[in-house]
Structures are given as C-alpha cells and as structure tokens.
Amino acid sequence: MSLRKFLTSSTFFKNLFFALVIVILFLVAFVKFLDFSTNHGEEIKVPNLSKMKLEIAEEKLDEEGLEVFLLDTVEFRPEFPPYSIVEQDPIAGSKVKDGRKIYVKLNAGGYTMVTFPDLKNKTFRQATNALRALGLVEGKLKYVPDLAKDIVLEVSYNGKPVKAGDKLMKNSKIDFVLGDGKDMFTDEDLDSLQDGEQNIEIDTTR
C-alpha cells in the first residue's frame, strides 16, 4: 500500500484517534499528578502560636503539614511566658500551602543583668534617663532637707543601698532619696556665722 493510500485509509485515522486519546489521557494524568504533589488550589490556615512552647508548636504544625523554624530569642517580655513564642511569620490566620515554614521568635527565660550607673549627686531627671536607658524602673521617692532640689542623695533596691557597678536585673524598681531644696540658712545660723567671724578677727589681732 502506498503512503498516500495509507494516509487516507480508515486504519490511519483510527490509529491517529487512539494516539490522540492516549496523549490526552497522559496530559490529564500528568496535571492531576502535579495538583496532588503541590496541593494546587489547597491552602492551610496558619494557627496562632502565640505564648506556645516551641515543642508544642512543632507538634501542632506537623499535624497541619507545616514546619516551624526558630529565628531568634528576643529580650524578655513579661506578658509572655518564658521561652514561649512571641512572634510568627506568616501571622496567624494567613493561608499557606502544605510544607510551608513558619518562622518564630522566642521569649527569653528572664530579664538580663545590667550594670548600675553612678547616680549620686545627679539631678533626678538625669538619673531617670539613665535608668530607662538600661531598662530599670523608677520606684519610690523620698525627700529630705538639703540645699539642692531634686539632687540624688541615695539610691536603693528592695531596701538595700545600690552603688555604681552593682549588677541588677532589668525592670528592677529603684527607690530614690532626693534633696528638697528647703535647707536654707536661718537668721540664727547667720548670727552664729557672723559671731564666729568676729571671734576670728579678734584672735588674729592679738
């Protein structure tokens, strides 16, 4: 049979039809496989991991077909339990595909230690600025007679004096003893001072 007759025969068209059917079936099966392997069109809602321990978060995400990845540990936040998750990305409620990594940050186990600065004879404003920069907190204030107003005379923590170089945890409350600026000379003090000066003059003339 010549090629022309074969190309125009019913046998050729039957074979061509079957070949097209096989190709179409193969393409459909391939697309289905891609959909299955990539979960095309399927999305998972990211759960809320806030205040959750890392081990528990790993179990929960594994059940959802997701993974957890620890990025960092942040400074201690008292509103979160120690070593619990404080931040996550993507955030809770986001829609992601299966196998997506959820990046988290953990709370520290407690406050870090800081070195106490020298605050004696500083103004109260200077002292509070220095405390806040270190993460310390202003506590009780007590005023005592002194010539200078709002000058730091003493500092203490939990009733114990604190000096420069001592180690304290962040968020510690520092109590102050400040000058009230009312300890001025009275008339009697001036008279006594003048009498003393006169006696000194008398003594020097002898």
PDB file of C-alpha atoms in Angstrom:
ATOM      1  CA  MET A   1       0.000   0.000   0.000  1.00  0.00           C
ATOM      2  CA  SER A   2       1.350   3.403  -0.973  1.00  0.00           C
ATOM      3  CA  LEU A   3       1.861   6.145   1.630  1.00  0.00           C
ATOM      4  CA  ARG A   4      -0.914   8.268   0.105  1.00  0.00           C
ATOM      5  CA  LYS A   5      -3.424   5.439   0.340  1.00  0.00           C
ATOM      6  CA  PHE A   6      -2.350   4.686   3.932  1.00  0.00           C
ATOM      7  CA  LEU A   7      -2.745   8.332   4.999  1.00  0.00           C
ATOM      8  CA  THR A   8      -6.250   8.393   3.574  1.00  0.00           C
ATOM      9  CA  SER A   9      -7.283   4.980   4.866  1.00  0.00           C
ATOM     10  CA  SER A  10      -9.595   4.329   7.780  1.00  0.00           C
ATOM     11  CA  THR A  11      -6.807   2.422   9.558  1.00  0.00           C
ATOM     12  CA  PHE A  12      -4.651   5.550   9.697  1.00  0.00           C
ATOM     13  CA  PHE A  13      -7.455   7.655  11.151  1.00  0.00           C
ATOM     14  CA  LYS A  14      -8.240   5.002  13.724  1.00  0.00           C
ATOM     15  CA  ASN A  15      -4.608   4.876  14.833  1.00  0.00           C
ATOM     16  CA  LEU A  16      -4.453   8.673  14.907  1.00  0.00           C
ATOM     17  CA  PHE A  17      -7.589   8.830  17.030  1.00  0.00           C
ATOM     18  CA  PHE A  18      -6.219   6.313  19.529  1.00  0.00           C
ATOM     19  CA  ALA A  19      -2.904   8.167  19.660  1.00  0.00           C
ATOM     20  CA  LEU A  20      -4.678  11.451  20.429  1.00  0.00           C
ATOM     21  CA  VAL A  21      -6.739   9.771  23.148  1.00  0.00           C
ATOM     22  CA  ILE A  22      -3.592   8.365  24.739  1.00  0.00           C
ATOM     23  CA  VAL A  23      -1.875  11.787  24.643  1.00  0.00           C
ATOM     24  CA  ILE A  24      -4.914  13.490  26.183  1.00  0.00           C
ATOM     25  CA  LEU A  25      -5.158  10.858  28.925  1.00  0.00           C
ATOM     26  CA  PHE A  26      -1.452  11.237  29.626  1.00  0.00           C
ATOM     27  CA  LEU A  27      -1.753  15.020  29.897  1.00  0.00           C
ATOM     28  CA  VAL A  28      -4.750  14.762  32.233  1.00  0.00           C
ATOM     29  CA  ALA A  29      -2.931  12.255  34.429  1.00  0.00           C
ATOM     30  CA  PHE A  30       0.176  14.495  34.481  1.00  0.00           C
ATOM     31  CA  VAL A  31      -1.829  17.559  35.524  1.00  0.00           C
ATOM     32  CA  LYS A  32      -3.560  15.542  38.251  1.00  0.00           C
ATOM     33  CA  PHE A  33      -0.175  14.381  39.500  1.00  0.00           C
ATOM     34  CA  LEU A  34       1.094  17.965  39.675  1.00  0.00           C
ATOM     35  CA  ASP A  35      -2.026  19.019  41.554  1.00  0.00           C
ATOM     36  CA  PHE A  36      -1.523  16.215  44.057  1.00  0.00           C
ATOM     37  CA  SER A  37       2.208  16.778  44.552  1.00  0.00           C
ATOM     38  CA  THR A  38       1.930  20.560  45.010  1.00  0.00           C
ATOM     39  CA  ASN A  39      -1.532  20.676  46.620  1.00  0.00           C
ATOM     40  CA  HIS A  40      -2.576  23.056  43.880  1.00  0.00           C
ATOM     41  CA  GLY A  41      -5.592  25.072  44.987  1.00  0.00           C
ATOM     42  CA  GLU A  42      -5.370  23.766  48.571  1.00  0.00           C
ATOM     43  CA  GLU A  43      -4.442  26.225  51.316  1.00  0.00           C
ATOM     44  CA  ILE A  44      -3.837  25.759  55.039  1.00  0.00           C
ATOM     45  CA  LYS A  45      -4.802  28.323  57.653  1.00  0.00           C
ATOM     46  CA  VAL A  46      -1.817  29.174  59.858  1.00  0.00           C
ATOM     47  CA  PRO A  47      -2.677  28.559  63.537  1.00  0.00           C
ATOM     48  CA  ASN A  48      -1.989  31.060  66.321  1.00  0.00           C
ATOM     49  CA  LEU A  49       1.273  30.050  68.035  1.00  0.00           C
ATOM     50  CA  SER A  50       1.431  32.987  70.482  1.00  0.00           C
ATOM     51  CA  LYS A  51       2.564  32.045  74.033  1.00  0.00           C
ATOM     52  CA  MET A  52       3.099  28.450  72.886  1.00  0.00           C
ATOM     53  CA  LYS A  53       6.203  26.421  73.731  1.00  0.00           C
ATOM     54  CA  LEU A  54       8.343  25.533  70.711  1.00  0.00           C
ATOM     55  CA  GLU A  55       7.866  21.769  71.162  1.00  0.00           C
ATOM     56  CA  ILE A  56       4.077  22.105  71.249  1.00  0.00           C
ATOM     57  CA  ALA A  57       4.132  24.400  68.211  1.00  0.00           C
ATOM     58  CA  GLU A  58       6.180  21.824  66.291  1.00  0.00           C
ATOM     59  CA  GLU A  59       3.596  19.114  67.020  1.00  0.00           C
ATOM     60  CA  LYS A  60       0.685  21.351  66.076  1.00  0.00           C
ATOM     61  CA  LEU A  61       2.249  22.494  62.794  1.00  0.00           C
ATOM     62  CA  ASP A  62       3.269  18.945  61.912  1.00  0.00           C
ATOM     63  CA  GLU A  63      -0.387  17.898  62.161  1.00  0.00           C
ATOM     64  CA  GLU A  64      -1.252  20.696  59.721  1.00  0.00           C
ATOM     65  CA  GLY A  65       1.513  19.745  57.289  1.00  0.00           C
ATOM     66  CA  LEU A  66       3.610  22.808  58.164  1.00  0.00           C
ATOM     67  CA  GLU A  67       7.102  23.295  59.607  1.00  0.00           C
ATOM     68  CA  VAL A  68       8.457  25.592  62.323  1.00  0.00           C
ATOM     69  CA  PHE A  69      11.779  27.438  62.040  1.00  0.00           C
ATOM     70  CA  LEU A  70      13.296  29.277  65.030  1.00  0.00           C
ATOM     71  CA  LEU A  71      14.735  32.648  64.035  1.00  0.00           C
ATOM     72  CA  ASP A  72      15.872  34.223  67.302  1.00  0.00           C
ATOM     73  CA  THR A  73      15.289  34.799  71.008  1.00  0.00           C
ATOM     74  CA  VAL A  74      14.111  38.295  71.959  1.00  0.00           C
ATOM     75  CA  GLU A  75      14.553  40.209  75.216  1.00  0.00           C
ATOM     76  CA  PHE A  76      12.250  39.078  77.985  1.00  0.00           C
ATOM     77  CA  ARG A  77       8.653  40.289  77.730  1.00  0.00           C
ATOM     78  CA  PRO A  78       6.725  39.840  80.992  1.00  0.00           C
ATOM     79  CA  GLU A  79       3.376  39.452  79.191  1.00  0.00           C
ATOM     80  CA  PHE A  80       4.625  36.189  77.618  1.00  0.00           C
ATOM     81  CA  PRO A  81       5.680  33.004  79.450  1.00  0.00           C
ATOM     82  CA  PRO A  82       9.445  32.312  79.441  1.00  0.00           C
ATOM     83  CA  TYR A  83      10.675  30.521  76.291  1.00  0.00           C
ATOM     84  CA  SER A  84       7.297  30.864  74.569  1.00  0.00           C
ATOM     85  CA  ILE A  85       6.615  32.144  71.046  1.00  0.00           C
ATOM     86  CA  VAL A  86       6.193  35.930  70.869  1.00  0.00           C
ATOM     87  CA  GLU A  87       6.244  36.469  67.083  1.00  0.00           C
ATOM     88  CA  GLN A  88       5.452  34.386  63.999  1.00  0.00           C
ATOM     89  CA  ASP A  89       5.636  34.874  60.242  1.00  0.00           C
ATOM     90  CA  PRO A  90       3.278  34.340  58.435  1.00  0.00           C
ATOM     91  CA  ILE A  91       0.871  35.628  61.059  1.00  0.00           C
ATOM     92  CA  ALA A  92      -2.000  33.583  62.451  1.00  0.00           C
ATOM     93  CA  GLY A  93      -4.900  33.234  60.029  1.00  0.00           C
ATOM     94  CA  SER A  94      -2.759  33.508  56.888  1.00  0.00           C
ATOM     95  CA  LYS A  95      -3.367  30.976  54.093  1.00  0.00           C
ATOM     96  CA  VAL A  96      -0.292  28.995  53.000  1.00  0.00           C
ATOM     97  CA  LYS A  97       0.500  25.821  51.065  1.00  0.00           C
ATOM     98  CA  ASP A  98       1.408  22.494  52.581  1.00  0.00           C
ATOM     99  CA  GLY A  99       5.015  22.247  53.761  1.00  0.00           C
ATOM    100  CA  ARG A 100       5.427  26.000  54.331  1.00  0.00           C
ATOM    101  CA  LYS A 101       7.872  27.045  57.060  1.00  0.00           C
ATOM    102  CA  ILE A 102       6.520  29.240  59.864  1.00  0.00           C
ATOM    103  CA  TYR A 103       9.268  31.470  61.269  1.00  0.00           C
ATOM    104  CA  VAL A 104       9.049  32.190  65.010  1.00  0.00           C
ATOM    105  CA  LYS A 105      10.847  34.151  67.741  1.00  0.00           C
ATOM    106  CA  LEU A 106      11.010  33.005  71.367  1.00  0.00           C
ATOM    107  CA  ASN A 107      10.778  34.967  74.593  1.00  0.00           C
ATOM    108  CA  ALA A 108      13.875  34.933  76.782  1.00  0.00           C
ATOM    109  CA  GLY A 109      13.812  32.989  80.052  1.00  0.00           C
ATOM    110  CA  GLY A 110      14.025  36.153  82.179  1.00  0.00           C
ATOM    111  CA  TYR A 111      15.402  39.651  82.465  1.00  0.00           C
ATOM    112  CA  THR A 112      19.077  40.185  81.700  1.00  0.00           C
ATOM    113  CA  MET A 113      21.503  41.772  84.167  1.00  0.00           C
ATOM    114  CA  VAL A 114      22.702  45.362  83.786  1.00  0.00           C
ATOM    115  CA  THR A 115      25.470  47.350  85.495  1.00  0.00           C
ATOM    116  CA  PHE A 116      24.143  50.102  87.738  1.00  0.00           C
ATOM    117  CA  PRO A 117      25.459  53.591  86.883  1.00  0.00           C
ATOM    118  CA  ASP A 118      26.772  56.288  89.232  1.00  0.00           C
ATOM    119  CA  LEU A 119      23.728  58.438  90.053  1.00  0.00           C
ATOM    120  CA  LYS A 120      24.841  60.174  93.237  1.00  0.00           C
ATOM    121  CA  ASN A 121      24.667  63.993  93.012  1.00  0.00           C
ATOM    122  CA  LYS A 122      22.956  63.744  89.619  1.00  0.00           C
ATOM    123  CA  THR A 123      19.685  65.525  89.029  1.00  0.00           C
ATOM    124  CA  PHE A 124      16.577  63.348  89.237  1.00  0.00           C
ATOM    125  CA  ARG A 125      15.928  63.902  85.524  1.00  0.00           C
ATOM    126  CA  GLN A 126      19.437  62.763  84.617  1.00  0.00           C
ATOM    127  CA  ALA A 127      19.067  59.724  86.872  1.00  0.00           C
ATOM    128  CA  THR A 128      15.726  58.595  85.434  1.00  0.00           C
ATOM    129  CA  ASN A 129      17.016  58.984  81.872  1.00  0.00           C
ATOM    130  CA  ALA A 130      19.993  56.766  82.742  1.00  0.00           C
ATOM    131  CA  LEU A 131      17.715  54.169  84.368  1.00  0.00           C
ATOM    132  CA  ARG A 132      15.325  53.968  81.424  1.00  0.00           C
ATOM    133  CA  ALA A 133      18.215  53.539  79.010  1.00  0.00           C
ATOM    134  CA  LEU A 134      19.239  50.442  80.999  1.00  0.00           C
ATOM    135  CA  GLY A 135      15.713  49.055  81.350  1.00  0.00           C
ATOM    136  CA  LEU A 136      15.384  49.928  85.047  1.00  0.00           C
ATOM    137  CA  VAL A 137      12.277  51.496  86.593  1.00  0.00           C
ATOM    138  CA  GLU A 138      11.730  54.459  88.911  1.00  0.00           C
ATOM    139  CA  GLY A 139      10.427  53.383  92.320  1.00  0.00           C
ATOM    140  CA  LYS A 140       9.546  55.348  95.461  1.00  0.00           C
ATOM    141  CA  LEU A 141      10.729  58.913  96.064  1.00  0.00           C
ATOM    142  CA  LYS A 142      11.698  60.329  99.458  1.00  0.00           C
ATOM    143  CA  TYR A 143      12.648  63.952 100.020  1.00  0.00           C
ATOM    144  CA  VAL A 144      14.983  65.072 102.811  1.00  0.00           C
ATOM    145  CA  PRO A 145      16.266  68.521 103.794  1.00  0.00           C
ATOM    146  CA  ASP A 146      19.081  69.627 101.513  1.00  0.00           C
ATOM    147  CA  LEU A 147      20.252  72.799  99.813  1.00  0.00           C
ATOM    148  CA  ALA A 148      19.883  71.358  96.307  1.00  0.00           C
ATOM    149  CA  LYS A 149      16.448  70.434  94.981  1.00  0.00           C
ATOM    150  CA  ASP A 150      15.906  67.083  93.192  1.00  0.00           C
ATOM    151  CA  ILE A 151      19.535  66.041  93.614  1.00  0.00           C
ATOM    152  CA  VAL A 152      20.067  62.300  94.108  1.00  0.00           C
ATOM    153  CA  LEU A 153      21.451  61.694  97.607  1.00  0.00           C
ATOM    154  CA  GLU A 154      20.832  57.935  97.896  1.00  0.00           C
ATOM    155  CA  VAL A 155      19.505  55.075  95.768  1.00  0.00           C
ATOM    156  CA  SER A 156      18.287  51.669  96.907  1.00  0.00           C
ATOM    157  CA  TYR A 157      16.707  48.440  95.649  1.00  0.00           C
ATOM    158  CA  ASN A 158      14.415  46.387  97.919  1.00  0.00           C
ATOM    159  CA  GLY A 159      15.558  48.500 100.866  1.00  0.00           C
ATOM    160  CA  LYS A 160      19.274  47.913 100.239  1.00  0.00           C
ATOM    161  CA  PRO A 161      21.648  50.675  99.073  1.00  0.00           C
ATOM    162  CA  VAL A 162      22.839  50.422  95.475  1.00  0.00           C
ATOM    163  CA  LYS A 163      26.165  51.767  94.274  1.00  0.00           C
ATOM    164  CA  ALA A 164      27.760  52.208  90.887  1.00  0.00           C
ATOM    165  CA  GLY A 165      28.925  48.911  89.400  1.00  0.00           C
ATOM    166  CA  ASP A 166      26.339  46.709  91.132  1.00  0.00           C
ATOM    167  CA  LYS A 167      24.507  44.168  88.947  1.00  0.00           C
ATOM    168  CA  LEU A 168      20.706  44.309  88.781  1.00  0.00           C
ATOM    169  CA  MET A 169      18.080  42.662  86.614  1.00  0.00           C
ATOM    170  CA  LYS A 170      16.254  44.771  84.074  1.00  0.00           C
ATOM    171  CA  ASN A 171      12.846  46.069  85.202  1.00  0.00           C
ATOM    172  CA  SER A 172      14.087  46.393  88.807  1.00  0.00           C
ATOM    173  CA  LYS A 173      12.479  49.294  90.707  1.00  0.00           C
ATOM    174  CA  ILE A 174      14.965  51.791  92.123  1.00  0.00           C
ATOM    175  CA  ASP A 175      14.000  53.981  95.102  1.00  0.00           C
ATOM    176  CA  PHE A 176      15.437  57.497  95.466  1.00  0.00           C
ATOM    177  CA  VAL A 177      16.298  59.843  98.307  1.00  0.00           C
ATOM    178  CA  LEU A 178      16.301  63.387  96.921  1.00  0.00           C
ATOM    179  CA  GLY A 179      17.082  66.831  98.263  1.00  0.00           C
ATOM    180  CA  ASP A 180      14.065  69.063  98.817  1.00  0.00           C
ATOM    181  CA  GLY A 181      15.917  72.373  98.285  1.00  0.00           C
ATOM    182  CA  LYS A 182      14.479  73.809 101.531  1.00  0.00           C
ATOM    183  CA  ASP A 183      17.509  73.547 103.828  1.00  0.00           C
ATOM    184  CA  MET A 184      18.355  77.271 103.789  1.00  0.00           C
ATOM    185  CA  PHE A 185      20.260  79.367 106.320  1.00  0.00           C
ATOM    186  CA  THR A 186      18.131  80.851 109.128  1.00  0.00           C
ATOM    187  CA  ASP A 187      18.738  84.162 110.923  1.00  0.00           C
ATOM    188  CA  GLU A 188      20.228  82.263 113.868  1.00  0.00           C
ATOM    189  CA  ASP A 189      22.611  80.449 111.517  1.00  0.00           C
ATOM    190  CA  LEU A 190      23.707  83.796 110.042  1.00  0.00           C
ATOM    191  CA  ASP A 191      24.203  85.328 113.520  1.00  0.00           C
ATOM    192  CA  SER A 192      26.269  82.352 114.606  1.00  0.00           C
ATOM    193  CA  LEU A 193      28.352  82.588 111.461  1.00  0.00           C
ATOM    194  CA  GLN A 194      28.932  86.341 111.957  1.00  0.00           C
ATOM    195  CA  ASP A 195      29.904  85.829 115.628  1.00  0.00           C
ATOM    196  CA  GLY A 196      32.391  83.213 114.577  1.00  0.00           C
ATOM    197  CA  GLU A 197      33.927  85.554 112.009  1.00  0.00           C
ATOM    198  CA  GLN A 198      34.243  88.333 114.616  1.00  0.00           C
ATOM    199  CA  ASN A 199      35.966  85.986 117.050  1.00  0.00           C
ATOM    200  CA  ILE A 200      38.390  85.005 114.333  1.00  0.00           C
ATOM    201  CA  GLU A 201      39.180  88.666 113.642  1.00  0.00           C
ATOM    202  CA  ILE A 202      39.731  89.366 117.357  1.00  0.00           C
ATOM    203  CA  ASP A 203      42.035  86.395 117.685  1.00  0.00           C
ATOM    204  CA  THR A 204      44.144  87.476 114.714  1.00  0.00           C
ATOM    205  CA  THR A 205      44.736  90.969 116.147  1.00  0.00           C
ATOM    206  CA  ARG A 206      46.390  89.637 119.306  1.00  0.00           C
TER     207      ARG A 206
END
